[in-house]
Amino acid sequence: MAREGVEATTSGTKSGGFYDAHSEYQRRVVQAGAAALERVVASLELDQEGEPLAIVDYGAGTGANSARAMGAAIRSIRSRWSETPIVAIHNDLPTSDFGALRLAAEGEGYLGIPGGPIYSMAATGSFFDQLVPDASVGLGMCSNAAHWYREQPHVGEFDGMYFSAARGAQRERLAAQAADDWTRFLEARASELTPGDRLLVQGIGVDGEGRVSAGRLLEQMWAVALGLSERGLLDRTVLGEYVFPVYCRSAAEAKAPMGPGGPLAEGFEVVAADSQEVATRTGRCSSEAATARPTRAPTRRSSAPSPSRRSSAGCSRRARSGSSRRRSATSSSPPSSAPPPPIPRPAATRPTS
Ligand SMILES: C[S@@+](CC[C@H](N)C(=O)[O-])C[C@H]1O[C@@H](n2cnc3c(N)ncnc32)[C@H](O)[C@@H]1O
């Protein structure tokens, strides 16, 4: 469904502090990626300390988790470059509560972090489109958001309303649509990031058998919805067509577009991709993280080959076609000397958007 002129299937997280107060699991997913974020920042390069570094958090929500993630990134950057000006950009849909987001940056947020100036900004729009100028981003982050579809899927009725309940050709169609969306997300980031910089994507994922913990919750919601339709309170045809518009990827699906022969094979190098279980109050959910770096010859940073950078659920930018920069080796797992970066997969205990 197009909303407010952008392509998205949600109008954002609930405002008035609701999402911030009910996103403990998402917060844990972000925290699970702390070590990966440290490694990503450790691998960033700056030509000169006075040059601004732009960080974008894609799908930032209403603030609390995004401000924490941004704060963690800025503190880590400050430990390397104390005076570098930071441009902290939060992206979400135009319908999101950006006022709450800005307030979250104040006080306990990141604006008080000592050192050089920090500028907090909003980039409103769909992350399936380019949101900031070419090669203007030094670090991209995304947590618990890249699982949303760009358009409402229509695959016909199956016994459920969540991708994990679909089988056979219907599951394949849901996977294919999600793969197209993921490629589009990455294409936009490939333009925005400077080659050699880092993109860290964390989200809820599926386990090796394609299961996601939120599947049980969505089964219960489906049972309730069927009951409502039997009582004439929900149109059975509409219900049968409905798919909750998110798709949780496996690590292999997350890496696929950047792998050999993939549409982003020349645009990103996967530095690390991993998954881990993130505890909830009632159990454990899988989460994934991947780090990648762009590979086009950098415009802002040194043109010398840079060491691998990683992010949880992250990628790095590769050279675009015609680039003079050599493609770096891709690693889907961290070196044995370091713990694997957490790749939070989108496995939510509640379908908060
Ligand atoms: C579950 S929240 C995650 C918020 C925050 N990153 C966190 O980890 O708590 C998902 C966010 O993704 C946003 N989102 C979904 N589709 C989007 C799109 N196409 N473009 C930008 N943001 C989108 C939603 O509006 C929502 O705020």
Coordinates of C-alpha atoms and ligand atoms in Angstrom, one line a residue:
M1 CA 0.0 0.0 0.0
A2 CA 1.4 3.4 -0.9
R3 CA 1.2 5.7 2.1
E4 CA 1.7 9.5 1.9
G5 CA 3.3 9.2 -1.5
V6 CA 5.9 6.5 -0.4
E7 CA 5.9 2.8 -1.0
A8 CA 5.5 1.0 2.3
T9 CA 3.1 -1.4 4.0
T10 CA 2.9 0.3 7.4
S11 CA 2.4 3.8 8.6
G12 CA 5.0 3.3 11.3
T13 CA 5.2 2.5 14.9
K14 CA 2.6 3.7 17.3
S15 CA 3.3 7.2 18.7
G16 CA 2.8 8.7 22.1
G17 CA 5.6 6.6 23.6
F18 CA 3.7 3.3 22.9
Y19 CA 6.3 1.7 20.7
D20 CA 9.2 2.9 22.8
A21 CA 7.5 1.3 25.9
H22 CA 6.7 -1.9 24.1
S23 CA 9.8 -2.7 22.1
E24 CA 11.9 -4.4 24.7
Y25 CA 12.6 -7.3 22.3
Q26 CA 13.7 -5.0 19.5
R27 CA 16.0 -3.2 22.0
R28 CA 17.6 -6.6 22.9
V29 CA 18.2 -7.2 19.2
V30 CA 20.0 -3.9 18.9
Q31 CA 22.0 -4.6 22.1
A32 CA 22.9 -8.1 20.7
G33 CA 24.6 -6.2 17.8
A34 CA 26.8 -4.1 20.1
A35 CA 30.0 -6.1 19.4
A36 CA 29.4 -6.1 15.7
L37 CA 28.9 -2.3 15.8
E38 CA 32.2 -1.9 17.6
R39 CA 33.9 -3.9 14.9
V40 CA 32.3 -1.9 12.2
V41 CA 33.4 1.4 13.7
A42 CA 36.8 0.0 14.3
S43 CA 37.1 -0.6 10.6
L44 CA 35.9 2.8 9.5
E45 CA 38.5 5.2 8.0
L46 CA 38.5 9.0 8.0
D47 CA 40.8 11.0 5.8
Q48 CA 40.8 14.0 8.2
E49 CA 39.3 14.3 11.6
G50 CA 37.5 17.6 10.8
E51 CA 35.5 16.0 8.1
P52 CA 31.8 15.3 9.0
L53 CA 30.7 11.7 9.2
A54 CA 27.1 10.9 8.4
I55 CA 25.4 8.0 10.1
V56 CA 21.9 7.0 8.9
D57 CA 19.6 4.7 10.9
Y58 CA 17.0 3.3 8.4
G59 CA 13.5 2.6 9.8
A60 CA 14.3 4.4 13.1
G61 CA 10.8 4.1 14.7
T62 CA 9.8 6.6 17.3
G63 CA 13.2 7.1 18.9
A64 CA 14.2 5.2 22.0
N65 CA 15.9 2.3 20.3
S66 CA 17.2 4.4 17.4
A67 CA 18.7 7.0 19.8
R68 CA 20.4 4.2 21.7
A69 CA 21.8 2.7 18.6
M70 CA 23.0 6.1 17.3
G71 CA 24.5 6.8 20.7
A72 CA 26.4 3.5 20.7
A73 CA 27.8 4.3 17.3
I74 CA 28.7 7.9 18.2
R75 CA 30.5 6.8 21.4
S76 CA 32.4 4.2 19.5
I77 CA 33.4 6.8 16.8
R78 CA 34.3 9.3 19.5
S79 CA 36.7 6.8 21.0
R80 CA 38.6 7.0 17.7
W81 CA 38.0 10.5 16.5
S82 CA 37.0 12.8 19.4
E83 CA 36.3 15.9 17.3
T84 CA 34.8 14.6 14.1
P85 CA 31.5 16.3 13.4
I86 CA 28.7 13.7 13.3
V87 CA 25.5 14.1 11.2
A88 CA 23.0 11.7 12.9
I89 CA 20.2 11.0 10.4
H90 CA 17.1 9.0 11.4
N91 CA 15.0 7.7 8.6
D92 CA 11.4 6.5 8.8
L93 CA 8.1 7.0 6.9
P94 CA 6.6 10.5 6.7
T95 CA 3.8 9.2 9.0
S96 CA 6.2 8.4 11.8
D97 CA 6.5 10.5 15.0
F98 CA 9.7 12.4 14.3
G99 CA 9.1 14.8 17.1
A100 CA 9.4 12.0 19.6
L101 CA 12.5 10.8 17.8
R102 CA 14.2 14.2 18.1
L103 CA 13.3 14.4 21.8
A104 CA 14.9 11.0 22.3
A105 CA 18.2 12.4 21.0
E106 CA 18.1 15.0 23.8
G107 CA 18.8 14.3 27.5
E108 CA 19.9 10.8 28.0
G109 CA 20.2 10.5 24.2
Y110 CA 23.3 11.1 22.1
L111 CA 23.3 14.9 21.7
G112 CA 25.2 15.3 25.0
I113 CA 28.1 13.0 24.1
P114 CA 31.3 15.0 24.6
G115 CA 33.5 15.9 21.7
G116 CA 32.9 17.5 18.3
P117 CA 29.5 18.8 17.2
I118 CA 26.6 16.4 16.6
Y119 CA 23.7 17.3 14.3
S120 CA 20.5 15.3 14.6
M121 CA 18.4 15.2 11.4
A122 CA 15.4 13.3 9.9
A123 CA 15.2 11.8 6.5
T124 CA 11.6 11.1 5.8
G125 CA 10.7 8.6 3.1
S126 CA 10.8 4.9 2.2
F127 CA 14.1 3.1 2.6
F128 CA 13.3 1.4 -0.6
D129 CA 14.3 4.7 -2.3
Q130 CA 17.4 6.7 -2.1
L131 CA 17.1 9.2 0.8
V132 CA 20.3 11.2 0.9
P133 CA 22.8 12.2 -1.8
D134 CA 25.2 9.8 -3.5
A135 CA 28.2 8.8 -1.5
S136 CA 27.3 10.9 1.5
V137 CA 26.9 8.2 4.2
G138 CA 29.8 6.8 6.2
L139 CA 27.9 4.3 8.3
G140 CA 24.4 2.9 7.6
M141 CA 22.5 1.0 10.3
C142 CA 19.1 -0.7 10.3
S143 CA 17.5 -2.7 13.0
N144 CA 14.2 -4.5 13.1
A145 CA 12.9 -2.8 10.0
A146 CA 14.2 -4.3 6.8
H147 CA 11.7 -7.2 7.1
W148 CA 8.8 -5.0 6.0
Y149 CA 7.5 -5.5 2.5
R150 CA 7.4 -2.6 0.1
E151 CA 4.0 -3.6 -1.2
Q152 CA 1.2 -5.8 0.3
P153 CA 1.8 -9.4 -0.9
H154 CA -1.1 -11.2 -2.7
V155 CA -0.5 -14.9 -2.9
G156 CA -4.0 -16.2 -2.3
E157 CA -5.4 -17.9 0.8
F158 CA -3.4 -20.2 3.0
D159 CA -3.8 -21.5 6.5
G160 CA -2.5 -18.4 8.3
M161 CA -1.6 -14.8 7.9
Y162 CA 2.1 -14.9 8.3
F163 CA 4.8 -15.9 5.8
S164 CA 5.9 -18.8 8.0
A165 CA 2.5 -20.5 7.6
A166 CA 2.6 -20.4 3.8
R167 CA 3.8 -23.5 2.0
G168 CA 5.0 -24.5 -1.5
A169 CA 4.5 -22.0 -4.3
Q170 CA 2.9 -19.5 -2.0
R171 CA 5.9 -19.4 0.3
E172 CA 8.2 -19.2 -2.7
R173 CA 6.3 -16.2 -4.0
L174 CA 6.5 -14.4 -0.6
A175 CA 10.2 -15.2 -0.6
A176 CA 10.7 -13.8 -4.1
Q177 CA 8.9 -10.6 -3.4
A178 CA 10.9 -10.1 -0.2
A179 CA 14.1 -10.8 -2.2
D180 CA 13.2 -8.1 -4.7
D181 CA 12.6 -5.6 -1.8
W182 CA 15.9 -6.5 -0.1
T183 CA 17.7 -5.9 -3.4
R184 CA 16.0 -2.6 -3.8
F185 CA 16.9 -1.6 -0.3
L186 CA 20.5 -2.5 -0.9
E187 CA 20.6 -0.7 -4.3
A188 CA 19.5 2.5 -2.6
R189 CA 22.2 2.1 0.1
A190 CA 24.9 1.3 -2.5
S191 CA 24.3 4.8 -3.9
E192 CA 24.3 6.5 -0.6
L193 CA 27.3 4.9 1.0
T194 CA 30.8 5.7 0.2
P195 CA 32.7 2.7 -1.1
G196 CA 34.7 1.1 1.7
D197 CA 32.1 2.3 4.3
R198 CA 29.8 0.0 6.2
L199 CA 26.2 -1.0 6.4
L200 CA 25.0 -2.9 9.4
V201 CA 21.6 -4.5 9.2
Q202 CA 20.0 -6.4 12.1
G203 CA 16.7 -7.9 12.2
I204 CA 14.5 -10.8 13.1
G205 CA 15.3 -13.9 11.1
V206 CA 14.4 -17.6 10.7
D207 CA 16.2 -20.6 12.0
G208 CA 17.7 -23.3 9.8
E209 CA 14.3 -24.8 9.2
G210 CA 12.6 -21.5 8.2
R211 CA 10.8 -21.1 11.5
V212 CA 10.4 -17.8 13.3
S213 CA 9.4 -17.5 16.9
A214 CA 6.7 -14.9 16.1
G215 CA 5.0 -17.6 14.0
R216 CA 3.3 -19.0 17.2
L217 CA 1.9 -15.6 18.0
L218 CA 0.7 -15.0 14.5
E219 CA -1.0 -18.5 14.6
Q220 CA -3.0 -17.3 17.6
M221 CA -3.9 -14.1 15.9
W222 CA -5.0 -16.1 12.9
A223 CA -7.2 -18.3 15.1
V224 CA -8.8 -15.2 16.7
A225 CA -9.4 -13.6 13.3
L226 CA -11.1 -16.8 12.1
G227 CA -13.3 -16.7 15.1
L228 CA -14.3 -13.1 14.4
S229 CA -15.0 -14.0 10.8
E230 CA -17.3 -16.9 11.9
R231 CA -19.2 -14.4 14.0
G232 CA -19.6 -12.1 11.0
L233 CA -17.3 -9.5 12.4
L234 CA -14.6 -9.9 9.7
D235 CA -15.1 -10.4 6.0
R236 CA -13.8 -14.0 5.4
T237 CA -12.7 -13.1 1.8
V238 CA -10.7 -10.2 3.0
L239 CA -9.2 -12.2 5.8
G240 CA -8.2 -15.0 3.4
E241 CA -6.3 -12.6 1.2
Y242 CA -4.5 -10.9 4.1
V243 CA -0.8 -11.5 4.7
F244 CA 0.9 -9.6 7.6
P245 CA 3.4 -7.7 5.4
V246 CA 6.7 -8.8 6.8
Y247 CA 9.2 -11.5 5.7
C248 CA 12.0 -12.7 8.0
R249 CA 15.1 -13.8 6.1
S250 CA 17.6 -16.5 6.7
A251 CA 21.3 -15.5 6.7
A252 CA 21.6 -17.1 3.2
E253 CA 18.7 -15.0 1.9
A254 CA 20.3 -11.9 3.4
K255 CA 23.6 -12.5 1.6
A256 CA 22.2 -13.8 -1.7
P257 CA 22.0 -10.5 -3.7
M258 CA 25.6 -9.7 -2.8
G259 CA 26.9 -13.2 -3.6
P260 CA 28.4 -14.3 -6.9
G261 CA 26.1 -13.5 -9.8
G262 CA 23.8 -11.5 -7.5
P263 CA 22.5 -8.1 -8.6
L264 CA 24.7 -6.4 -5.9
A265 CA 27.7 -8.6 -6.3
E266 CA 29.6 -5.6 -7.5
G267 CA 28.1 -3.2 -5.1
F268 CA 28.6 -4.7 -1.7
E269 CA 31.0 -7.1 -0.1
V270 CA 29.5 -9.1 2.8
V271 CA 32.0 -8.7 5.6
A272 CA 30.1 -10.8 8.1
A273 CA 26.7 -12.4 8.4
D274 CA 25.6 -14.3 11.4
S275 CA 22.6 -15.2 13.5
Q276 CA 22.1 -15.7 17.2
E277 CA 19.3 -16.2 19.6
V278 CA 18.0 -13.2 21.4
A279 CA 16.2 -13.9 24.7
T280 CA 12.7 -12.7 25.2
R281 CA 10.8 -12.6 28.5
T282 CA 9.3 -16.0 27.6
G283 CA 11.8 -17.7 25.4
R284 CA 14.4 -17.2 22.8
C285 CA 14.1 -15.8 19.2
S286 CA 16.6 -16.1 16.4
S287 CA 18.1 -12.9 15.2
E288 CA 20.5 -12.2 12.4
A289 CA 23.1 -9.7 11.6
A290 CA 25.2 -9.0 8.6
T291 CA 27.8 -6.5 7.7
A292 CA 28.9 -5.4 4.3
R293 CA 31.0 -2.7 2.8
P294 CA 30.7 -0.8 -0.5
T295 CA 33.4 -1.4 -3.0
R296 CA 33.3 1.6 -5.3
A297 CA 36.4 3.9 -5.1
P298 CA 35.7 6.2 -2.2
T299 CA 35.2 9.8 -2.8
R300 CA 35.7 11.0 0.7
R301 CA 38.0 8.5 2.2
S302 CA 41.4 7.3 1.3
S303 CA 41.6 5.4 -1.9
A304 CA 43.9 2.9 -0.4
P305 CA 42.4 -0.6 0.1
S306 CA 40.7 -0.6 3.5
P307 CA 40.5 -3.5 5.9
S308 CA 37.2 -5.4 6.1
R309 CA 34.6 -3.7 8.1
R310 CA 31.7 -5.6 9.6
S311 CA 28.4 -4.9 11.0
S312 CA 25.8 -7.2 12.4
A313 CA 23.5 -8.0 9.5
G314 CA 25.9 -5.8 7.6
C315 CA 27.4 -5.3 4.2
S316 CA 30.0 -3.1 2.8
R317 CA 29.8 -1.1 -0.3
R318 CA 31.7 -2.5 -3.3
A319 CA 32.8 -0.6 -6.4
R320 CA 30.1 0.0 -9.0
S321 CA 30.8 -1.2 -12.5
G322 CA 33.6 0.9 -13.9
S323 CA 35.2 1.3 -10.5
S324 CA 38.9 1.1 -10.3
R325 CA 38.7 -0.4 -6.8
R326 CA 39.4 -4.1 -6.4
R327 CA 36.7 -6.2 -5.0
S328 CA 37.5 -7.4 -1.5
A329 CA 37.1 -10.9 -0.3
T330 CA 33.7 -11.7 1.0
S331 CA 33.3 -13.4 4.3
S332 CA 30.0 -14.7 5.6
S333 CA 31.4 -15.5 9.0
P334 CA 33.7 -13.7 11.3
P335 CA 37.3 -14.8 11.7
S336 CA 37.8 -17.4 14.4
S337 CA 39.6 -14.9 16.5
A338 CA 36.5 -12.9 17.0
P339 CA 33.0 -13.9 18.1
P340 CA 30.5 -13.9 15.3
P341 CA 28.7 -10.6 14.9
P342 CA 25.1 -11.0 15.9
I343 CA 22.7 -10.8 13.0
P344 CA 19.4 -10.1 14.7
R345 CA 16.8 -11.7 12.6
P346 CA 13.4 -10.3 12.7
A347 CA 11.7 -12.6 15.2
A348 CA 9.4 -10.5 17.2
T349 CA 7.3 -11.6 20.0
R350 CA 4.6 -9.1 19.1
P351 CA 3.9 -7.6 15.8
T352 CA 4.9 -4.1 16.6
S353 CA 5.7 -2.4 13.4
Ligands
LIG1 C1 9.8 -2.4 14.5 S1 10.2 -0.8 14.0 C2 11.9 -0.7 14.4 C3 12.3 0.6 15.0 C4 13.7 0.7 15.5 N1 14.7 0.6 14.4 C5 14.0 -0.4 16.5 O1 14.9 -1.3 16.3 O2 13.3 -0.5 17.5 C6 10.2 -0.8 12.2 C7 10.2 0.6 11.6 O3 10.4 0.4 10.2 C8 9.7 1.4 9.6 N2 9.5 1.1 8.2 C9 8.8 0.1 7.6 N3 8.8 0.2 6.3 C10 9.6 1.3 6.0 C11 10.0 1.9 4.8 N4 9.6 1.4 3.6 N5 10.8 3.0 4.8 C12 11.2 3.5 6.0 N6 10.8 2.9 7.2 C13 10.0 1.9 7.2 C14 8.4 1.5 10.4 O4 7.7 2.7 10.2 C15 8.9 1.3 11.8 O5 9.2 2.5 12.4

